[in-house]
XYZ file of C-alpha atoms in Angstrom:
304
model
C 20.469 18.805 8.316
C 20.908 22.721 6.504
C 17.756 22.438 4.992
C 17.011 26.247 5.583
C 13.458 24.880 2.442
C 11.824 21.940 4.784
C 11.976 19.690 1.607
C 12.041 16.613 1.805
C 13.257 14.754 -1.072
C 12.718 10.804 -1.668
C 11.325 7.945 -3.942
C 8.314 5.508 -4.620
C 9.927 2.263 -2.898
C 13.946 1.820 -1.921
C 13.575 -2.459 -3.007
C 12.830 -1.550 -6.378
C 13.642 -4.871 -8.585
C 15.395 -3.142 -11.187
C 16.655 -0.815 -8.895
C 18.615 -3.489 -7.419
C 18.997 -5.036 -10.484
C 21.088 -2.060 -11.942
C 23.766 -2.397 -9.219
C 24.337 1.265 -9.881
C 23.009 2.875 -6.416
C 22.956 0.568 -3.385
C 26.491 -0.821 -3.518
C 28.055 -4.267 -3.416
C 27.988 -5.113 0.379
C 24.125 -4.124 0.906
C 23.247 -7.536 -0.701
C 20.176 -7.405 2.687
C 16.736 -5.676 3.278
C 18.241 -4.129 6.439
C 21.425 -2.922 4.455
C 19.857 -1.047 1.840
C 17.251 0.930 3.575
C 19.963 2.508 6.540
C 22.117 2.719 2.608
C 18.956 4.765 1.006
C 18.249 6.001 4.763
C 21.842 7.886 4.417
C 21.307 9.274 1.187
C 17.143 10.649 1.448
C 15.361 11.799 4.371
C 11.830 10.168 2.980
C 10.447 7.308 1.080
C 7.353 6.121 -0.194
C 6.388 2.834 1.050
C 4.448 1.172 -2.126
C 4.384 -2.660 -0.877
C 1.581 -1.317 1.105
C -0.401 -0.657 -1.499
C -0.240 -4.579 -2.763
C -0.531 -5.973 0.315
C -1.411 -4.800 3.865
C 1.485 -4.261 6.077
C 2.757 -5.791 8.825
C 3.243 -4.175 12.626
C 6.136 -6.123 12.508
C 7.561 -5.085 9.271
C 6.947 -1.255 10.573
C 8.428 -2.121 13.899
C 11.887 -2.832 11.850
C 11.571 0.128 8.760
C 11.523 1.914 12.343
C 14.693 0.869 13.752
C 17.012 1.041 10.609
C 15.887 4.091 9.781
C 17.633 7.794 12.443
C 15.559 9.797 13.800
C 14.523 12.453 11.656
C 13.291 10.296 8.343
C 10.343 10.016 7.154
C 8.168 7.376 5.461
C 5.216 8.350 4.127
C 2.727 5.067 3.738
C 0.505 4.015 0.467
C -3.160 3.048 1.201
C -3.760 -0.579 0.134
C -5.872 -1.005 -2.975
C -8.700 -1.735 -1.522
C -9.256 1.360 0.254
C -8.554 3.252 -3.180
C -11.540 1.472 -4.937
C -8.750 -0.902 -6.834
C -8.809 -4.828 -7.231
C -7.176 -7.550 -5.480
C -6.835 -11.217 -5.273
C -7.621 -12.883 -2.050
C -3.935 -14.119 -1.953
C -2.486 -11.276 -0.986
C -5.177 -10.800 1.749
C -4.753 -12.542 5.465
C -5.625 -15.699 5.586
C -8.204 -15.772 7.880
C -10.132 -12.189 6.035
C -9.697 -14.914 3.131
C -11.576 -17.733 4.553
C -14.394 -14.980 6.404
C -14.979 -13.766 2.594
C -15.220 -17.359 0.796
C -13.879 -15.542 -2.358
C -13.287 -17.300 -5.358
C -9.807 -17.400 -6.023
C -8.549 -15.407 -9.454
C -11.584 -13.318 -9.243
C -11.367 -9.928 -8.625
C -12.493 -8.363 -5.601
C -13.452 -5.002 -5.470
C -13.848 -3.297 -1.473
C -17.919 -3.594 -2.811
C -17.780 -7.267 -2.439
C -16.351 -6.574 0.932
C -19.239 -6.868 3.582
C -19.408 -3.871 6.589
C -17.812 -5.280 9.460
C -14.632 -7.325 7.815
C -14.616 -3.283 6.181
C -13.759 -2.282 9.233
C -11.373 -5.221 10.334
C -9.236 -4.267 7.143
C -9.523 -0.317 8.679
C -8.571 -1.404 12.000
C -5.363 -4.001 11.101
C -4.213 -1.359 8.276
C -3.779 1.319 11.398
C -2.184 -1.092 13.877
C 0.382 -1.673 11.119
C 1.357 1.098 10.915
C 1.317 1.698 14.869
C 5.155 1.264 14.884
C 6.308 3.877 12.539
C 3.744 6.081 14.661
C 5.132 5.700 17.848
C 8.772 6.051 16.155
C 7.795 9.328 15.255
C 8.413 8.035 11.276
C 4.830 8.249 9.865
C 4.190 11.291 7.826
C 1.367 11.233 5.049
C -0.920 7.948 4.241
C -0.884 8.504 0.485
C -4.767 7.641 -1.012
C -4.158 6.244 -4.615
C -7.192 6.633 -6.163
C -8.134 4.227 -8.914
C -8.506 5.774 -12.335
C -12.376 5.041 -11.790
C -13.358 6.351 -8.577
C -14.165 9.980 -10.843
C -16.134 13.272 -9.921
C -19.138 12.212 -8.904
C -21.653 11.755 -5.958
C -20.470 8.424 -5.536
C -16.354 9.353 -5.670
C -16.847 11.310 -3.471
C -18.705 9.423 -1.014
C -15.700 6.992 -1.831
C -13.375 10.212 -0.376
C -14.793 11.017 2.336
C -15.451 7.615 3.424
C -12.018 6.750 3.941
C -11.011 10.432 6.171
C -13.568 9.236 8.395
C -11.886 5.796 9.150
C -8.164 7.534 9.125
C -9.092 10.690 11.980
C -5.470 10.243 13.776
C -3.708 10.337 10.201
C -2.732 12.937 7.914
C -3.993 11.873 4.836
C -2.628 12.871 1.122
C -5.109 12.211 -1.864
C -4.180 11.792 -5.564
C -6.723 11.369 -8.086
C -6.261 9.198 -10.981
C -9.583 11.066 -13.495
C -9.178 14.092 -15.617
C -12.825 15.155 -14.022
C -11.409 15.698 -10.222
C -9.932 18.798 -11.935
C -11.215 19.683 -15.277
C -12.572 23.350 -15.499
C -15.959 22.346 -13.876
C -14.794 20.721 -10.836
C -11.801 22.201 -10.222
C -12.461 24.960 -7.725
C -14.924 22.322 -6.005
C -11.857 19.399 -5.364
C -9.981 21.632 -4.472
C -12.301 23.010 -1.674
C -13.257 20.039 -0.891
C -9.464 18.556 0.077
C -8.897 21.777 2.184
C -12.732 21.120 4.229
C -11.344 17.552 4.941
C -8.378 19.140 5.876
C -6.947 16.759 3.054
C -3.115 17.382 1.584
C -3.460 17.654 -2.821
C -1.172 15.694 -4.915
C 0.494 17.566 -6.998
C 1.149 15.467 -10.094
C 4.147 16.129 -12.694
C 3.349 12.890 -15.154
C 2.251 12.147 -18.588
C -0.715 14.161 -20.261
C -3.291 13.414 -22.704
C -5.616 10.683 -21.197
C -8.377 10.290 -18.758
C -6.237 8.958 -15.765
C -4.599 12.041 -16.380
C -4.386 15.266 -14.338
C -2.540 18.477 -14.621
C -0.380 19.774 -11.792
C -2.157 21.876 -9.995
C 0.634 24.079 -7.356
C -1.504 24.045 -4.438
C -1.446 23.855 -1.274
C -4.691 22.325 0.503
C -3.003 21.597 4.023
C -1.612 24.096 5.969
C 1.213 21.607 7.150
C 2.107 19.429 4.674
C 2.520 19.870 0.417
C 3.329 16.761 -1.448
C 5.144 16.761 -5.532
C 4.742 12.974 -7.146
C 6.175 12.392 -9.825
C 5.780 9.887 -12.424
C 7.598 10.946 -15.407
C 6.591 12.177 -18.608
C 6.674 9.177 -21.156
C 3.269 9.745 -22.361
C 4.481 6.364 -24.566
C 4.268 4.195 -21.672
C 1.661 5.067 -19.545
C -1.128 2.972 -20.373
C 0.993 -0.015 -21.418
C -0.729 -3.202 -19.680
C -0.161 -6.317 -19.669
C 0.827 -9.803 -17.819
C 5.080 -9.065 -18.418
C 4.907 -5.116 -17.747
C 6.391 -3.790 -14.571
C 5.418 -0.986 -12.728
C 8.811 0.193 -13.502
C 7.935 0.107 -16.594
C 5.249 2.602 -16.667
C 7.995 5.556 -15.477
C 10.365 4.996 -17.431
C 11.688 8.267 -17.635
C 14.770 10.279 -17.523
C 14.379 14.141 -16.409
C 16.635 16.440 -16.858
C 18.620 18.723 -15.285
C 16.679 21.790 -17.175
C 13.187 20.688 -16.328
C 14.165 19.371 -12.628
C 15.677 23.127 -12.280
C 11.718 24.605 -13.817
C 10.258 21.800 -10.878
C 12.530 23.266 -8.207
C 11.179 27.344 -8.989
C 8.135 26.049 -8.617
C 8.912 23.649 -5.059
C 10.411 26.687 -3.817
C 7.125 28.549 -4.187
C 5.287 26.303 -2.499
C 7.628 25.738 0.105
C 6.429 29.620 0.920
C 3.434 28.190 1.914
C 3.361 25.362 4.148
C 5.651 24.331 6.846
C 6.802 21.068 4.622
C 7.068 19.843 1.080
C 7.968 16.106 0.456
C 8.895 15.731 -2.928
C 8.295 11.575 -3.921
C 10.330 10.636 -7.396
C 8.247 7.492 -8.601
C 9.858 7.162 -11.886
C 10.637 3.837 -10.720
C 13.192 2.470 -13.550
C 16.108 1.417 -12.718
C 17.742 4.096 -10.322
C 16.366 6.941 -12.283
C 14.616 8.173 -9.431
C 17.146 7.765 -7.122
C 19.407 9.813 -9.472
C 16.970 12.218 -10.453
C 16.224 12.895 -6.658
C 19.766 13.789 -6.138
C 20.124 16.355 -8.592
C 16.601 17.955 -7.075
C 18.329 18.221 -3.868
C 21.773 19.792 -5.078
C 19.537 22.412 -7.516
C 17.679 23.209 -3.715
C 21.177 23.409 -2.187
C 19.653 20.944 0.471
C 21.771 18.119 2.258
C 20.843 14.847 3.492
């Protein structure tokens, strides 16, 4: 690949509706899921699977991902939202688990509502779904993006430890969405915890000034991998919510070449500390992430 820096650059998702509708990334003949993934993997060496956050992935789907990508391709997978403290609707769950939980339709389900024996089954199925990627040597990081209400307190810390205990065979990356984890009082302890648990700290480039904002801390906590996730810098849309708001609306931001140049310098410094750096553009409005990722690769002199 001609990649002396060992920095892998890609985007969060390759199937976002606004990306496909824009018509600016995929060729017109790439009309199927298989064609799009094959085309994407010809341009980038890394992708983050975000569909696994919204619903538990299936081993059959993961097997197709492995078969449709080259041997040097890496797929980071987002952890299912129940694991990270987010709410979900029962309708996205496997039918037998939905029946076992007997949770009212339309009412939000949280991890605390799930009995321990069913929690164990969730973990088993999630790891089973990852197995085809692991067997094909495509699986990179399993990414835990914790909910904004998972804060730096004993309960929040215990929750992180519990997730780690259930995923001993995988390399986990952790992204917090509450400022308490990296405020002046807790920053050193949070980074020390990540190092002690052998977790990959996520360097976050995103809007600042909100309770669910964290600063960009260019630190490596794992000897093998560092991770940068870019959410754009659109403060006006960061906390927009509503029934017609798509995820891509929140992350509507087009990085300038000057901004990407500044990030490239920091990435070079980070790359000197670890075996590999993963860079994931999550500004997934239309083709912004793909364009910005390609520009960053050019600035870093990376080739696919």
